[in-house]
């Protein structure tokens, strides 16, 4: 009981007597377990400031054992409804109920697998350092989210748009749809000439029932942002004759080969 009292005071577990007398792990307790595992494995030596907050995650700057900085992403799927999560994620299956901690762990597992595979395929993504429970430890990207950019700071928005569309086409060629490819999930490098792709847990295969709709939405969101914020309208650019939608169908055949190694992750 003394151990339970300590855990309760630290808010690592919660006492629930509504339907039965028992204890359940809290989000803070899940954080503690994941971080402890990463520390014991020799990956993390210190935790610094929070550098990002999203609908479904918190991101912290941490220090690795060798003194370099890295990013630690903690998945928080309880911030959205189960219906919203299930409609976009193909690891839910046919289940109608899940613990949010379990969903967060599944999201982190999928993100770690995708990040590792995409980085190996030469996509400009962070490199995976380690993964435990709902925590994904990755290299820290030098830059800022694209949504912070101003038109006067971006000398060639058309080139950046081509890079973003190239990400869509490259993913589709491997049977994947990002499902949230927007200005918040693209990091602009300090020289404003290159983009880095982040945030992968919501990615689905081109075989997903909503894949074409999600692909189309990503394309529309990108075009809208570049037009309204960076002053470049790809739809009015005569040099752009091809649509990223043309690459979607080609990805259906490619999905099996690229995704097969991820099935066991």
GROMACS .gro file of C-alpha atoms in nm:
model
  265
    1UNK     CA    1   0.000   0.000   0.000
    2UNK     CA    2   0.291   0.235   0.064
    3UNK     CA    3   0.400   0.198  -0.300
    4UNK     CA    4   0.046   0.266  -0.422
    5UNK     CA    5   0.022   0.571  -0.201
    6UNK     CA    6   0.343   0.706  -0.350
    7UNK     CA    7   0.217   0.643  -0.703
    8UNK     CA    8  -0.114   0.811  -0.622
    9UNK     CA    9   0.055   1.118  -0.475
   10UNK     CA   10   0.271   1.145  -0.786
   11UNK     CA   11  -0.039   1.101  -1.006
   12UNK     CA   12   0.117   0.806  -1.185
   13UNK     CA   13  -0.191   0.591  -1.117
   14UNK     CA   14  -0.555   0.671  -1.053
   15UNK     CA   15  -0.781   0.505  -0.797
   16UNK     CA   16  -1.116   0.408  -0.946
   17UNK     CA   17  -1.395   0.282  -0.721
   18UNK     CA   18  -1.693   0.362  -0.944
   19UNK     CA   19  -1.750   0.010  -1.078
   20UNK     CA   20  -1.479  -0.178  -0.891
   21UNK     CA   21  -1.204  -0.098  -0.646
   22UNK     CA   22  -0.887  -0.076  -0.851
   23UNK     CA   23  -0.615   0.137  -1.003
   24UNK     CA   24  -0.533   0.238  -1.355
   25UNK     CA   25  -0.226   0.387  -1.515
   26UNK     CA   26  -0.247   0.759  -1.593
   27UNK     CA   27  -0.100   0.942  -1.891
   28UNK     CA   28   0.170   1.080  -1.661
   29UNK     CA   29   0.246   0.727  -1.543
   30UNK     CA   30   0.274   0.611  -1.903
   31UNK     CA   31   0.514   0.899  -1.970
   32UNK     CA   32   0.723   0.794  -1.670
   33UNK     CA   33   0.749   0.432  -1.785
   34UNK     CA   34   0.850   0.526  -2.139
   35UNK     CA   35   1.104   0.786  -2.029
   36UNK     CA   36   1.252   0.554  -1.767
   37UNK     CA   37   1.298   0.285  -2.032
   38UNK     CA   38   1.472   0.529  -2.266
   39UNK     CA   39   1.700   0.648  -1.985
   40UNK     CA   40   1.788   0.294  -1.875
   41UNK     CA   41   1.861   0.201  -2.237
   42UNK     CA   42   2.120   0.479  -2.249
   43UNK     CA   43   1.935   0.700  -2.497
   44UNK     CA   44   1.816   1.000  -2.292
   45UNK     CA   45   2.019   1.183  -2.027
   46UNK     CA   46   1.810   1.499  -1.976
   47UNK     CA   47   1.472   1.646  -2.067
   48UNK     CA   48   1.444   2.012  -2.166
   49UNK     CA   49   1.174   2.248  -2.284
   50UNK     CA   50   0.855   2.164  -2.464
   51UNK     CA   51   0.899   2.255  -2.831
   52UNK     CA   52   0.568   2.144  -2.976
   53UNK     CA   53   0.205   2.079  -2.888
   54UNK     CA   54  -0.034   1.914  -3.131
   55UNK     CA   55  -0.382   1.769  -3.138
   56UNK     CA   56  -0.240   1.426  -3.066
   57UNK     CA   57   0.111   1.472  -2.925
   58UNK     CA   58   0.356   1.671  -2.713
   59UNK     CA   59   0.717   1.720  -2.826
   60UNK     CA   60   1.012   1.792  -2.596
   61UNK     CA   61   1.374   1.872  -2.658
   62UNK     CA   62   1.595   1.614  -2.486
   63UNK     CA   63   1.964   1.544  -2.457
   64UNK     CA   64   2.114   1.216  -2.569
   65UNK     CA   65   2.394   1.039  -2.386
   66UNK     CA   66   2.652   1.188  -2.624
   67UNK     CA   67   2.534   1.542  -2.546
   68UNK     CA   68   2.347   1.609  -2.872
   69UNK     CA   69   1.992   1.741  -2.875
   70UNK     CA   70   1.702   1.531  -2.999
   71UNK     CA   71   1.323   1.544  -3.008
   72UNK     CA   72   1.101   1.324  -2.792
   73UNK     CA   73   0.744   1.290  -2.916
   74UNK     CA   74   0.480   1.162  -2.672
   75UNK     CA   75   0.158   1.054  -2.842
   76UNK     CA   76  -0.169   1.175  -2.684
   77UNK     CA   77  -0.453   1.025  -2.881
   78UNK     CA   78  -0.710   1.102  -2.611
   79UNK     CA   79  -0.732   1.460  -2.739
   80UNK     CA   80  -0.949   1.356  -3.032
   81UNK     CA   81  -1.256   1.139  -3.054
   82UNK     CA   82  -1.232   0.767  -3.127
   83UNK     CA   83  -1.442   0.818  -3.440
   84UNK     CA   84  -1.199   1.078  -3.575
   85UNK     CA   85  -0.903   0.849  -3.507
   86UNK     CA   86  -1.068   0.535  -3.649
   87UNK     CA   87  -1.169   0.710  -3.972
   88UNK     CA   88  -0.806   0.792  -4.059
   89UNK     CA   89  -0.600   0.510  -3.912
   90UNK     CA   90  -0.590   0.162  -4.055
   91UNK     CA   91  -0.436  -0.003  -3.747
   92UNK     CA   92  -0.766   0.031  -3.556
   93UNK     CA   93  -0.921  -0.256  -3.748
   94UNK     CA   94  -1.285  -0.334  -3.672
   95UNK     CA   95  -1.262  -0.261  -3.301
   96UNK     CA   96  -1.503  -0.012  -3.148
   97UNK     CA   97  -1.330   0.043  -2.813
   98UNK     CA   98  -0.973   0.092  -2.702
   99UNK     CA   99  -0.778   0.237  -2.415
  100UNK     CA  100  -0.635   0.573  -2.518
  101UNK     CA  101  -0.299   0.458  -2.384
  102UNK     CA  102  -0.314   0.156  -2.614
  103UNK     CA  103  -0.405   0.376  -2.910
  104UNK     CA  104  -0.115   0.609  -2.829
  105UNK     CA  105   0.122   0.313  -2.816
  106UNK     CA  106  -0.003   0.185  -3.152
  107UNK     CA  107   0.036   0.532  -3.304
  108UNK     CA  108   0.394   0.558  -3.181
  109UNK     CA  109   0.476   0.209  -3.307
  110UNK     CA  110   0.346   0.293  -3.653
  111UNK     CA  111   0.521   0.630  -3.660
  112UNK     CA  112   0.852   0.473  -3.562
  113UNK     CA  113   0.817   0.207  -3.833
  114UNK     CA  114   0.722   0.459  -4.102
  115UNK     CA  115   0.997   0.701  -3.999
  116UNK     CA  116   1.260   0.429  -4.015
  117UNK     CA  117   1.141   0.305  -4.355
  118UNK     CA  118   1.103   0.648  -4.512
  119UNK     CA  119   1.439   0.770  -4.386
  120UNK     CA  120   1.600   0.457  -4.530
  121UNK     CA  121   1.424   0.535  -4.860
  122UNK     CA  122   1.597   0.878  -4.866
  123UNK     CA  123   1.294   1.084  -4.771
  124UNK     CA  124   1.391   1.405  -4.585
  125UNK     CA  125   1.260   1.301  -4.245
  126UNK     CA  126   1.400   1.293  -3.891
  127UNK     CA  127   1.602   0.981  -3.816
  128UNK     CA  128   1.460   0.739  -3.561
  129UNK     CA  129   1.677   0.703  -3.250
  130UNK     CA  130   1.454   0.482  -3.032
  131UNK     CA  131   1.094   0.400  -2.953
  132UNK     CA  132   0.923   0.284  -2.634
  133UNK     CA  133   0.552   0.260  -2.562
  134UNK     CA  134   0.396   0.587  -2.682
  135UNK     CA  135   0.729   0.772  -2.708
  136UNK     CA  136   0.928   0.822  -3.026
  137UNK     CA  137   1.283   0.958  -2.996
  138UNK     CA  138   1.419   1.116  -3.313
  139UNK     CA  139   1.687   1.352  -3.437
  140UNK     CA  140   1.610   1.721  -3.393
  141UNK     CA  141   1.538   1.898  -3.721
  142UNK     CA  142   1.698   2.238  -3.771
  143UNK     CA  143   1.423   2.473  -3.885
  144UNK     CA  144   1.069   2.589  -3.809
  145UNK     CA  145   0.721   2.473  -3.913
  146UNK     CA  146   0.626   2.605  -4.254
  147UNK     CA  147   0.316   2.780  -4.116
  148UNK     CA  148   0.544   3.037  -3.950
  149UNK     CA  149   0.699   3.141  -4.280
  150UNK     CA  150   0.617   3.476  -4.439
  151UNK     CA  151   0.611   3.539  -4.812
  152UNK     CA  152   0.900   3.786  -4.797
  153UNK     CA  153   1.117   3.523  -4.626
  154UNK     CA  154   1.064   3.258  -4.896
  155UNK     CA  155   1.251   3.345  -5.217
  156UNK     CA  156   1.116   3.056  -5.424
  157UNK     CA  157   0.777   2.926  -5.302
  158UNK     CA  158   0.725   2.734  -5.628
  159UNK     CA  159   1.029   2.520  -5.550
  160UNK     CA  160   0.899   2.447  -5.201
  161UNK     CA  161   0.559   2.356  -5.343
  162UNK     CA  162   0.727   2.117  -5.586
  163UNK     CA  163   0.907   1.955  -5.292
  164UNK     CA  164   0.583   1.914  -5.095
  165UNK     CA  165   0.404   1.764  -5.394
  166UNK     CA  166   0.708   1.545  -5.448
  167UNK     CA  167   0.656   1.407  -5.098
  168UNK     CA  168   0.296   1.321  -5.186
  169UNK     CA  169   0.398   1.156  -5.511
  170UNK     CA  170   0.688   0.971  -5.351
  171UNK     CA  171   0.465   0.837  -5.076
  172UNK     CA  172   0.195   0.737  -5.325
  173UNK     CA  173   0.457   0.557  -5.534
  174UNK     CA  174   0.521   0.346  -5.224
  175UNK     CA  175   0.154   0.289  -5.157
  176UNK     CA  176   0.112   0.551  -4.883
  177UNK     CA  177  -0.099   0.858  -4.816
  178UNK     CA  178   0.022   1.100  -4.549
  179UNK     CA  179  -0.334   1.212  -4.451
  180UNK     CA  180  -0.214   1.529  -4.278
  181UNK     CA  181   0.033   1.686  -4.519
  182UNK     CA  182   0.003   2.054  -4.437
  183UNK     CA  183   0.207   2.355  -4.328
  184UNK     CA  184   0.222   2.226  -3.969
  185UNK     CA  185   0.388   1.898  -4.069
  186UNK     CA  186   0.651   2.045  -4.298
  187UNK     CA  187   0.968   2.193  -4.147
  188UNK     CA  188   1.132   2.478  -4.339
  189UNK     CA  189   1.511   2.480  -4.315
  190UNK     CA  190   1.683   2.802  -4.198
  191UNK     CA  191   1.787   2.897  -4.553
  192UNK     CA  192   1.419   2.868  -4.665
  193UNK     CA  193   1.510   2.641  -4.955
  194UNK     CA  194   1.419   2.290  -4.832
  195UNK     CA  195   1.142   2.108  -4.650
  196UNK     CA  196   1.154   1.820  -4.402
  197UNK     CA  197   0.854   1.590  -4.366
  198UNK     CA  198   0.729   1.499  -4.016
  199UNK     CA  199   0.434   1.333  -3.840
  200UNK     CA  200   0.354   0.985  -3.971
  201UNK     CA  201   0.119   0.790  -3.739
  202UNK     CA  202  -0.195   0.877  -3.936
  203UNK     CA  203  -0.053   0.756  -4.267
  204UNK     CA  204  -0.259   0.491  -4.444
  205UNK     CA  205  -0.201   0.266  -4.741
  206UNK     CA  206  -0.352   0.345  -5.078
  207UNK     CA  207  -0.577   0.045  -5.018
  208UNK     CA  208  -0.759   0.224  -4.732
  209UNK     CA  209  -1.127   0.293  -4.805
  210UNK     CA  210  -1.077   0.670  -4.769
  211UNK     CA  211  -0.729   0.689  -4.923
  212UNK     CA  212  -0.822   0.875  -5.241
  213UNK     CA  213  -1.029   1.129  -5.050
  214UNK     CA  214  -0.746   1.185  -4.799
  215UNK     CA  215  -0.490   1.219  -5.080
  216UNK     CA  216  -0.711   1.473  -5.256
  217UNK     CA  217  -0.753   1.667  -4.932
  218UNK     CA  218  -0.376   1.685  -4.875
  219UNK     CA  219  -0.329   1.825  -5.226
  220UNK     CA  220  -0.601   2.087  -5.175
  221UNK     CA  221  -0.463   2.194  -4.835
  222UNK     CA  222  -0.114   2.243  -4.977
  223UNK     CA  223  -0.238   2.446  -5.275
  224UNK     CA  224  -0.452   2.664  -5.049
  225UNK     CA  225  -0.167   2.739  -4.808
  226UNK     CA  226   0.086   2.830  -5.077
  227UNK     CA  227  -0.169   3.052  -5.249
  228UNK     CA  228  -0.297   3.236  -4.941
  229UNK     CA  229   0.018   3.258  -4.728
  230UNK     CA  230   0.316   3.249  -4.963
  231UNK     CA  231   0.165   3.419  -5.267
  232UNK     CA  232   0.211   3.129  -5.506
  233UNK     CA  233  -0.098   2.975  -5.666
  234UNK     CA  234  -0.001   2.644  -5.829
  235UNK     CA  235  -0.340   2.622  -5.997
  236UNK     CA  236  -0.263   2.942  -6.189
  237UNK     CA  237   0.091   2.839  -6.284
  238UNK     CA  238   0.105   2.734  -6.653
  239UNK     CA  239   0.430   2.551  -6.582
  240UNK     CA  240   0.240   2.306  -6.365
  241UNK     CA  241   0.042   2.087  -6.602
  242UNK     CA  242   0.040   1.767  -6.399
  243UNK     CA  243  -0.170   1.703  -6.091
  244UNK     CA  244  -0.039   1.503  -5.794
  245UNK     CA  245  -0.359   1.299  -5.822
  246UNK     CA  246  -0.210   1.130  -6.127
  247UNK     CA  247   0.035   0.947  -5.903
  248UNK     CA  248  -0.226   0.799  -5.673
  249UNK     CA  249  -0.330   0.492  -5.871
  250UNK     CA  250   0.031   0.392  -5.935
  251UNK     CA  251   0.077   0.362  -5.561
  252UNK     CA  252  -0.186   0.093  -5.519
  253UNK     CA  253   0.035  -0.163  -5.692
  254UNK     CA  254   0.344  -0.046  -5.501
  255UNK     CA  255   0.185  -0.065  -5.157
  256UNK     CA  256   0.244  -0.434  -5.092
  257UNK     CA  257   0.617  -0.429  -5.161
  258UNK     CA  258   0.695  -0.125  -4.947
  259UNK     CA  259   0.453  -0.193  -4.660
  260UNK     CA  260   0.520  -0.567  -4.620
  261UNK     CA  261   0.834  -0.516  -4.404
  262UNK     CA  262   0.633  -0.285  -4.175
  263UNK     CA  263   0.365  -0.540  -4.099
  264UNK     CA  264   0.561  -0.689  -3.813
  265UNK     CA  265   0.671  -0.357  -3.661
   0.00000   0.00000   0.00000
